[in-house]
XYZ file of C-alpha atoms in Angstrom:
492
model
C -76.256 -146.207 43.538
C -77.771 -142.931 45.012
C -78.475 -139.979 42.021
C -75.588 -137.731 43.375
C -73.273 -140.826 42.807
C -74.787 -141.559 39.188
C -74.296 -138.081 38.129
C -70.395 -138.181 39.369
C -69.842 -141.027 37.659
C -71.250 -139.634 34.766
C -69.518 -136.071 35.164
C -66.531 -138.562 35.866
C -66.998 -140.210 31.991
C -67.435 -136.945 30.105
C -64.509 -135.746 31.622
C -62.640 -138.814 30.485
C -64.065 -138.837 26.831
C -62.778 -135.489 26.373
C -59.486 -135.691 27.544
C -59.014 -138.682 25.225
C -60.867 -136.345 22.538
C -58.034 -133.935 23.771
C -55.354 -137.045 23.184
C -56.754 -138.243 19.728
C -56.144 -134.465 18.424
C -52.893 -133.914 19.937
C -51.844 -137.592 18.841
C -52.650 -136.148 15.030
C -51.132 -133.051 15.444
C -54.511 -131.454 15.303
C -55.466 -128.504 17.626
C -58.094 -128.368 19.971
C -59.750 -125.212 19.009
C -62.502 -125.695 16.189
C -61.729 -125.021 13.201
C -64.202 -122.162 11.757
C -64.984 -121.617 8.062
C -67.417 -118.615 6.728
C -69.603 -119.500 3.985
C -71.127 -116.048 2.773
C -73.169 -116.466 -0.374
C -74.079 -113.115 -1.900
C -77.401 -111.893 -2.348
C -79.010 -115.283 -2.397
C -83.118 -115.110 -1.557
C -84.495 -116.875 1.347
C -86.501 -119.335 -0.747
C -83.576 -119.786 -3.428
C -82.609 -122.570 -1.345
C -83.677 -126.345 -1.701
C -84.744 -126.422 1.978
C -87.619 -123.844 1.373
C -88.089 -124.867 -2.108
C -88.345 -127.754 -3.701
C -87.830 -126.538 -7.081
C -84.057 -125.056 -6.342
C -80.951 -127.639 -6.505
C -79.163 -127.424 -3.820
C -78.501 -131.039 -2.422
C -75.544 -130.272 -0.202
C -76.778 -127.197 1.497
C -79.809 -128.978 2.168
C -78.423 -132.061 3.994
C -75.627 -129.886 6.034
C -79.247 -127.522 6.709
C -81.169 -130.499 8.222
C -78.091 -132.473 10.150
C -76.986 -129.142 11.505
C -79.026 -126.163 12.933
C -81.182 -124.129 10.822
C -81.114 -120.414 11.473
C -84.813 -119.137 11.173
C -84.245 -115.876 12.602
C -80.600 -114.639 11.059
C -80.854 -111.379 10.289
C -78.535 -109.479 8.318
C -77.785 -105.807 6.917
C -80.205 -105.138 3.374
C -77.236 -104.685 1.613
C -73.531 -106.134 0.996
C -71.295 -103.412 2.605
C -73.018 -103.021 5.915
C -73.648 -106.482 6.123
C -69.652 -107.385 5.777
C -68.472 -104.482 7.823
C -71.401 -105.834 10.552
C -70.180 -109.849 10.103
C -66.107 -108.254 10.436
C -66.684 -105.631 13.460
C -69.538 -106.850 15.346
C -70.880 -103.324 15.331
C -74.119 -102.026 13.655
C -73.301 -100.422 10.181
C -74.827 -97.052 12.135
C -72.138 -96.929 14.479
C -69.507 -96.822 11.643
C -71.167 -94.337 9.510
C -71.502 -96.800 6.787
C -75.296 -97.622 7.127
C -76.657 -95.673 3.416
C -75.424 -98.272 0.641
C -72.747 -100.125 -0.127
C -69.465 -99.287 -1.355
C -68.614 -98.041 -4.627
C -65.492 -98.403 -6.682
C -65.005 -94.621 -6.713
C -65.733 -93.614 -3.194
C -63.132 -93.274 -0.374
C -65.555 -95.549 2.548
C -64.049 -98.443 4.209
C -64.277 -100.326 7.351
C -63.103 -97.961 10.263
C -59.168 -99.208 11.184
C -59.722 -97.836 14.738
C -60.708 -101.326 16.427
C -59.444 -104.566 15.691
C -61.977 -106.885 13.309
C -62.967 -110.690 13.235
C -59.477 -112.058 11.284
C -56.910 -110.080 13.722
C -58.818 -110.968 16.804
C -58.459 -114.597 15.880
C -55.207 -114.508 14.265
C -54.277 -113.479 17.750
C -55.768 -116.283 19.555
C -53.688 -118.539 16.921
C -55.537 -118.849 14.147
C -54.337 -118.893 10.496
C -56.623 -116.584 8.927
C -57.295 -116.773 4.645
C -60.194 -114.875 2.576
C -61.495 -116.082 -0.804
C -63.843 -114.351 -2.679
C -65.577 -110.953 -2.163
C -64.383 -108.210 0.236
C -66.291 -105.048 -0.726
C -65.109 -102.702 2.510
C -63.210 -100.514 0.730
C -60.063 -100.547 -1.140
C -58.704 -97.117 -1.389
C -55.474 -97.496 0.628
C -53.673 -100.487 1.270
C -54.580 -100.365 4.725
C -57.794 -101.079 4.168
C -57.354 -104.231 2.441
C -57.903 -107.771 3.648
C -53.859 -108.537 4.102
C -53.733 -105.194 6.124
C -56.643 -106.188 8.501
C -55.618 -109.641 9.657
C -56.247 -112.407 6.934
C -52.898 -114.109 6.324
C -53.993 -114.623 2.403
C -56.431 -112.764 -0.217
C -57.528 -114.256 -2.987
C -60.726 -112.423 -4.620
C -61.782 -109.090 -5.425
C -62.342 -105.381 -3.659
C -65.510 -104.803 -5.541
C -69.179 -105.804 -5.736
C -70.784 -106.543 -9.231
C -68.305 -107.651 -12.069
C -68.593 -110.291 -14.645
C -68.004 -113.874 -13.409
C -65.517 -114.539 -16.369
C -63.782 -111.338 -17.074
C -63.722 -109.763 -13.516
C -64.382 -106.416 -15.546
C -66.167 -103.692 -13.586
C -67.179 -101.001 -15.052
C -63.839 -100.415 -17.427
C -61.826 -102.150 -14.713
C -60.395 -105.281 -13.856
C -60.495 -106.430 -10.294
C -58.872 -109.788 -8.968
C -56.384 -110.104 -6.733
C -53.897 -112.946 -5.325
C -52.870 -111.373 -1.984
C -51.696 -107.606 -3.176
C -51.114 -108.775 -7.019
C -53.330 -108.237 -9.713
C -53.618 -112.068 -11.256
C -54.508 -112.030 -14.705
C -54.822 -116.086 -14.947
C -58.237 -115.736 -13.413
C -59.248 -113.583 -17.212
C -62.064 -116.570 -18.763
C -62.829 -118.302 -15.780
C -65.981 -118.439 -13.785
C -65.401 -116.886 -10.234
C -67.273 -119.743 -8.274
C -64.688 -122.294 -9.705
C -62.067 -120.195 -8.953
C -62.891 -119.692 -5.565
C -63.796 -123.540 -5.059
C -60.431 -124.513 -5.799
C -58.242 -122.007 -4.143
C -60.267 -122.639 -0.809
C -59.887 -126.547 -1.450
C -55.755 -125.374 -1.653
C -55.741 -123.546 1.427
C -57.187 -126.474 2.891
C -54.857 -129.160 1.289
C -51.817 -127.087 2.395
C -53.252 -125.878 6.307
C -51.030 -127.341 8.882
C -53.601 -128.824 11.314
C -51.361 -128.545 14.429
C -52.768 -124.748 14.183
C -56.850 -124.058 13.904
C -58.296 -122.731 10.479
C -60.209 -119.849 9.720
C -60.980 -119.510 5.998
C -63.757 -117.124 5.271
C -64.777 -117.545 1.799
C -67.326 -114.968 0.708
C -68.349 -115.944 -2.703
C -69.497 -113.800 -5.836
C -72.475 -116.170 -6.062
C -75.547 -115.751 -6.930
C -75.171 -111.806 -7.293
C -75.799 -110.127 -10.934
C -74.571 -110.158 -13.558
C -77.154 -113.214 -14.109
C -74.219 -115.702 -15.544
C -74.121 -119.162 -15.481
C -71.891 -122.149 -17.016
C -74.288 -123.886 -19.182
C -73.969 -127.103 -17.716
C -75.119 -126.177 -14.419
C -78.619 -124.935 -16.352
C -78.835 -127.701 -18.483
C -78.136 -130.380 -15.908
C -80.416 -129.029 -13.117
C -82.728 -126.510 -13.599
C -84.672 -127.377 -16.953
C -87.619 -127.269 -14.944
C -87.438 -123.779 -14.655
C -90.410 -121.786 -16.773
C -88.469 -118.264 -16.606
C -85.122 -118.193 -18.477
C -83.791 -115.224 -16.220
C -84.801 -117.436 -12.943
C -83.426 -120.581 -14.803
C -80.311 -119.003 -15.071
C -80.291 -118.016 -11.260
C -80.912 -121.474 -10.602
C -77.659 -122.545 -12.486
C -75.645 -120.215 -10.769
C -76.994 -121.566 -7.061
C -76.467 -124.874 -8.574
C -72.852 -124.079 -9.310
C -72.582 -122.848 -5.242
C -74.047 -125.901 -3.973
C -71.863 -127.671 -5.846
C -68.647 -125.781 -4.468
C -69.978 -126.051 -0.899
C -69.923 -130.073 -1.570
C -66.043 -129.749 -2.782
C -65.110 -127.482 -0.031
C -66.207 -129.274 2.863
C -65.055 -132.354 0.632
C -61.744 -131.373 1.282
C -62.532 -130.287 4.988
C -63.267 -134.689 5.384
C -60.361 -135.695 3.536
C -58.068 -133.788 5.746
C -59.257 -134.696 8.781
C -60.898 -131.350 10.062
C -64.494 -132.056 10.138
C -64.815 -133.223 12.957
C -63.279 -129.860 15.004
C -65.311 -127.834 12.306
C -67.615 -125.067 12.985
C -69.081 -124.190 9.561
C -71.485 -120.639 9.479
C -73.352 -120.594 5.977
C -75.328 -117.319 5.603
C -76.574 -115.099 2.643
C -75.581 -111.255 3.362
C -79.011 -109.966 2.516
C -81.937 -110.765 1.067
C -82.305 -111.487 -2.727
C -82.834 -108.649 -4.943
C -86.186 -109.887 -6.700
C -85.112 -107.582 -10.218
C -82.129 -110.073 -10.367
C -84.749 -113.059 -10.469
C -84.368 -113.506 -6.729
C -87.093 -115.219 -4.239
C -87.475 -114.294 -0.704
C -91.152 -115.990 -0.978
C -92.809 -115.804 1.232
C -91.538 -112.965 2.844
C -92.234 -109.243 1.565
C -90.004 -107.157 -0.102
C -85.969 -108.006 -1.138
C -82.666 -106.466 -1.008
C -82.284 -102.615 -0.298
C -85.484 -102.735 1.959
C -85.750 -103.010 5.866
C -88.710 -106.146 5.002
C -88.093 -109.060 6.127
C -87.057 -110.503 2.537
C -84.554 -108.003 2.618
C -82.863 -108.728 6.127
C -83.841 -112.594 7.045
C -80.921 -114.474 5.949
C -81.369 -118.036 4.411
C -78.872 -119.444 6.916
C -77.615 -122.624 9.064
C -74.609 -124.022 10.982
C -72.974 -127.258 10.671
C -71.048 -128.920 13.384
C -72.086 -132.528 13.828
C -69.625 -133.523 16.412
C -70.108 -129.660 17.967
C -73.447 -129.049 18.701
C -75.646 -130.924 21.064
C -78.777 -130.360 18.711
C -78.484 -131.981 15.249
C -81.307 -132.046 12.673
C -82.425 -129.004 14.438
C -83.763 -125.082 14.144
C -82.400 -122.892 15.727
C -85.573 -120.127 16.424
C -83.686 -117.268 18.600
C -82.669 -114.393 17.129
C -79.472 -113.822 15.820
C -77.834 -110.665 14.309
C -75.470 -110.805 12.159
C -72.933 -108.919 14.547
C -72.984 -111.720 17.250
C -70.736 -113.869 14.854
C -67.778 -111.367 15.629
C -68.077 -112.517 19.498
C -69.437 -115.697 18.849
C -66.924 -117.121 16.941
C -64.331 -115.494 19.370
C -65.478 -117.210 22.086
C -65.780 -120.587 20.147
C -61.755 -119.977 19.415
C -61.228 -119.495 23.171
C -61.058 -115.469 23.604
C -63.627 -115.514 25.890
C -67.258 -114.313 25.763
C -66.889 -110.439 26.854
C -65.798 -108.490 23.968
C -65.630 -104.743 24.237
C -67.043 -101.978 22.040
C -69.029 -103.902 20.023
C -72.788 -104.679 19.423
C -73.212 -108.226 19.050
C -73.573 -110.513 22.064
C -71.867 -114.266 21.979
C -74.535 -117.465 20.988
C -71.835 -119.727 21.147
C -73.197 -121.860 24.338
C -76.420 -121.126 23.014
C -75.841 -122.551 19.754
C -73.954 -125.480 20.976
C -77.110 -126.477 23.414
C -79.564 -125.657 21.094
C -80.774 -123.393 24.435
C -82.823 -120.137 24.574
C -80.285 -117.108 23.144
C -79.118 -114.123 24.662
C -80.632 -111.383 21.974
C -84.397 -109.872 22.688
C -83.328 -106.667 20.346
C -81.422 -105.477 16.832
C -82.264 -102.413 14.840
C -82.187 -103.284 11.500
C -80.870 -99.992 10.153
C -81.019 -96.324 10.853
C -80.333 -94.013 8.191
C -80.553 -90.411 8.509
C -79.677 -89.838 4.675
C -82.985 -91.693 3.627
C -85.053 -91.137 6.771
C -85.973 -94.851 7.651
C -84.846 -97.259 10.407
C -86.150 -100.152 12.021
C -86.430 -102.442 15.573
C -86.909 -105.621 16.351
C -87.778 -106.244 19.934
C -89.254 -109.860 20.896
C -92.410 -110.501 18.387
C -93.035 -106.945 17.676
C -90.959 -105.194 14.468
C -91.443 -100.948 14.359
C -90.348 -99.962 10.844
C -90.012 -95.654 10.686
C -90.186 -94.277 6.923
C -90.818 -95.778 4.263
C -88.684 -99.288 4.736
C -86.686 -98.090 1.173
C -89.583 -99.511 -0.692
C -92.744 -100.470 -0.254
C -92.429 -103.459 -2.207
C -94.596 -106.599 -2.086
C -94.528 -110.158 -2.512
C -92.913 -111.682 -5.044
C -93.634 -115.372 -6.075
C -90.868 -116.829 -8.553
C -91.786 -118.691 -11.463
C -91.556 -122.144 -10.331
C -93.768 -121.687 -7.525
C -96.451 -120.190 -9.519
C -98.398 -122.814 -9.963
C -97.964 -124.222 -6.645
C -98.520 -121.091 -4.409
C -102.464 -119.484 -4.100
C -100.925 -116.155 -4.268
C -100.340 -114.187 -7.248
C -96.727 -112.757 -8.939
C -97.194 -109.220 -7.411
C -95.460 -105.825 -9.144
C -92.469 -106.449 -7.212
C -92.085 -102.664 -7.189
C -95.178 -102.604 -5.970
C -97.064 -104.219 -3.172
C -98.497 -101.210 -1.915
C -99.231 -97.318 -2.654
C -98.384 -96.082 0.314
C -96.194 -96.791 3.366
C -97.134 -94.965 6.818
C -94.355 -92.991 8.988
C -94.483 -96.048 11.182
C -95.660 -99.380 10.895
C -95.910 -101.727 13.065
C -95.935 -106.531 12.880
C -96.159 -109.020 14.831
C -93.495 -111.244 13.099
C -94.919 -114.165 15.634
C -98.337 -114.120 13.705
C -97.065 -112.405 10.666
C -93.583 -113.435 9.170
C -94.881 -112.306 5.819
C -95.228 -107.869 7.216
C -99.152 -108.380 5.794
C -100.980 -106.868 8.865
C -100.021 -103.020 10.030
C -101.449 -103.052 13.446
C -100.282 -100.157 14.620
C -103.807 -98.978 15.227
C -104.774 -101.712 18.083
C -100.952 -101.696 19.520
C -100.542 -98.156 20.746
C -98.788 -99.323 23.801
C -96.241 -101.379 21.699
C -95.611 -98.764 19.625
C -95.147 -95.739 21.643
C -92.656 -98.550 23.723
C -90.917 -99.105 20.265
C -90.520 -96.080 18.903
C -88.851 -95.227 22.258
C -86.960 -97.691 22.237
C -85.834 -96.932 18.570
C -85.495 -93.182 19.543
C -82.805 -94.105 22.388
C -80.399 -95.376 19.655
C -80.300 -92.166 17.417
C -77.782 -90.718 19.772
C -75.260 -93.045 19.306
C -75.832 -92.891 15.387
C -72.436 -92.015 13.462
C -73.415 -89.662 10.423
C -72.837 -91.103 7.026
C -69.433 -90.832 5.632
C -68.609 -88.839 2.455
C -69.109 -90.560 -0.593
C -68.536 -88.537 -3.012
C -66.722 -90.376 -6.314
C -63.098 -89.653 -7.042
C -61.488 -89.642 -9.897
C -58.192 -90.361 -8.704
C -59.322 -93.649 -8.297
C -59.801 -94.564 -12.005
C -58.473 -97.755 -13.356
C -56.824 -95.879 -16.172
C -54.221 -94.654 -13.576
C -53.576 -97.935 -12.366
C -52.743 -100.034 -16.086
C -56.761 -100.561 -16.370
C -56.563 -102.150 -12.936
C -59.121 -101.163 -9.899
C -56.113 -100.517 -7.186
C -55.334 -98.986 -3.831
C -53.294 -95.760 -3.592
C -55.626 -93.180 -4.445
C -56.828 -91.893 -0.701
């Protein structure tokens, strides 16, 4: 048989074994678009995973890490807001004027309404859209609120840091089912909570229509609280009792991510699964978080503040299993990503991420050469990644150093730096070769003169299109005492 004849016949058998794939799904009333589930933990440190350390439990992230792909170069915003509003419009947090911090209770900011975001563009294409967990993109009119902007169900909270049992913040209680404050949540830890309403949105999904549930967990953000089990059980091994407890509250996620996708087997849906698992930023080291052994955390434009501990699972999806995945990848290419994964096609308009999907599924070279990490005319620092070379401007929001965790002390040559620290002094610009040096060690500005002034045009071409950072001013309209103690909507 001549090779042009071999590769019909084989063109002629894939064909085959997907229209019977096609037949299986209709003959189970399943549909043929994947299924996609989000998987955001919050503020969880690049090396607070089993996968990069030994030391941290996390069994089930691990094994979906190695038989999936492993995101090595998933960058994200350096804080929660801009991060969400990036993952939900596909557009940098500069371009919505929401690139300074992240959203407090009191302020009127919220993700722009003028363009359609991630859960109306797939509800569109069919999907049945639910949210557990954390939205934090503003709250101040309904509008603005998850069941306004395309997810079919909220269950969760508007805010950012509240206590895991009483879902107080501040002197106000935040937790929602859809639009109604639900005061059965009052004594129970928010990672349970979450774990078992997702498991109930997947018990009760019709298959005959695809599934997106994005749940965006409170885990492992501050307040440092933990069940005592989860300590006691898994991280005794811990020396610090601050990092200990961090470990019991990552324990507590990995052990939700094993229920949830528990459910996803028993159901059926698996298989026609895309699962994203990200953190939204880096960890913030004065919570006990490790980003070791990258420099700086949370709140800075270092690496440790923007490289996401992150992976996708999709065994009978992607062509490369118990692979990494070493392109980069912004955080705004999930918006058209995941789009064209549900079958909207892989041009969409007015945004700033660019679709991985084929690239993802083959494992192949991606589409990105370029992100800015930030640009922030409030504090005067921004930053570009183009191909090896990263140009930081200002002073990065901290000059902070590298921070070793306690259970890696004695493992590790380096020494537990000041993690406020690191260095005296940060340069206007600064310039790494994250190809050589991952770890932002080496300013070699000096010898790369041709890189930089190339950089720092290219960084300089963006500041037109920058959107100036909204008002944020607090309002005291929006206290809970005007709403029976309860953070609300209907104050802007």
């Amino acid at each position: 048989m001549t090779r042009a004849a071999v590769s019909a016949a084989s063109l002629l058998l894939l064909l085959y074994a997907l229209h019977c794939s096609s037949d299986v799904n209709a003959a189970q009333g399943q549909t043929s678009q994947p299924n996609i589930v989000i998987l955001l933990a919050d503020d969880l440190g690049w090396s607070d995973v089993g996968w990069r350390n030994q030391f941290m439990p996390t069994p089930t992230l691990d094994k979906m890490a190695r038989e999936g792909m492993i995101l090595n170069q998933s960058y994200v915003q350096q804080t929660c807001s801009p991060s969400r509003a990036a993952l939900m419009s596909g557009r940098y947090p500069h371009h919505l004027g929401l690139q300074y911090n992240t959203m407090r209770s009191s302020w009127t900011l919220h993700l722009p309404d003028d363009q359609p975001i991630l859960p109306e563009a797939l509800k569109k294409l069919g999907y049945a859209t639910h949210m557990v967990g954390k939205w934090h993109l503003g709250f101040c009119n309904w509008r603005y609120t998850p069941t306004y902007r395309g997810f079919q169900s909220f269950y969760g909270y508007y805010n950012a840091a509240e206590d895991y049992y009483t879902h107080i913040q501040h002197h106000g209680y935040d937790f929602r089912d859809n639009d109604q404050v639900d005061k059965s949540a009052v004594g129970l830890y928010s990672t349970n909570l979450f774990n078992d309403r997702a498991i109930r949105i997947i018990n009760d999904h019709n298959t005959s229509q695809p599934l997106f549930l994005y749940l965006a967990y409170q885990a492992v953000h501050g307040p440092l609280q933990a069940p005592q089990w989860y300590i006691d059980q898994h991280c005794k091994h811990i020396p610090d009792n601050n990092r200990k407890i961090k470990c019991g509250m990552i324990a507590a996620l990995d052990e939700s991510v094993k229920n949830v996708t528990h459910a996803l087997k028993q159901r059926g849906l698996m298989d026609n699964t895309f699962i994203l698992f990200s953190s939204d930023n880096g960890g913030p080291v004065h919570e006990y978080a490790s980003n070791y052994p990258l420099r700086g955390s949370k709140i800075t434009l270092w690496e440790g503040g923007t490289r996401a501990a992150a992976f996708v699972y999709a065994p009978s999806l992607l062509q490369k299993t118990n692979s990494s995945y070493e392109e980069l990848i912004h955080i705004t290419d999930w918006y058209p990503t995941l789009v064209e994964a549900a079958g909207g096609g892989s041009s969409v308009t007015n945004i700033d991420g660019v679709s991985q999907w084929k690239n993802l599924l083959s494992g192949g070279p991606g589409p990105r050469q370029e992100f800015i990490y930030n640009m922030d005319e409030v504090r005067n620092d921004s930053a570009i990644r183009r191909g090896r070379y990263k140009l930081i401007q200002g002073y990065a929001r901290s000059p902070q150093g590298w921070y070793v965790p306690s259970e890696l002390e004695n493992v590790v040559s380096e020494k537990t730096q000041d993690i406020h620290g690191g260095l005296n002094h940060s340069p206007p610009y600064s310039l790494y070769d994250l190809e050589t040096d991952p770890e932002e060690k080496h300013n070699i500005i000096d010898s790369h003169q041709t890189v930089f002034h190339n950089l720092k045009a290219r960084l300089d071409s963006y500041r037109p299109s920058l959107v100036p950072t909204k008002h944020y001013d607090n309002v005291k309209a929006s206290n809970p005492d005007h709403f029976n103690g309860n953070w609300s909507p209907g104050w802007c």
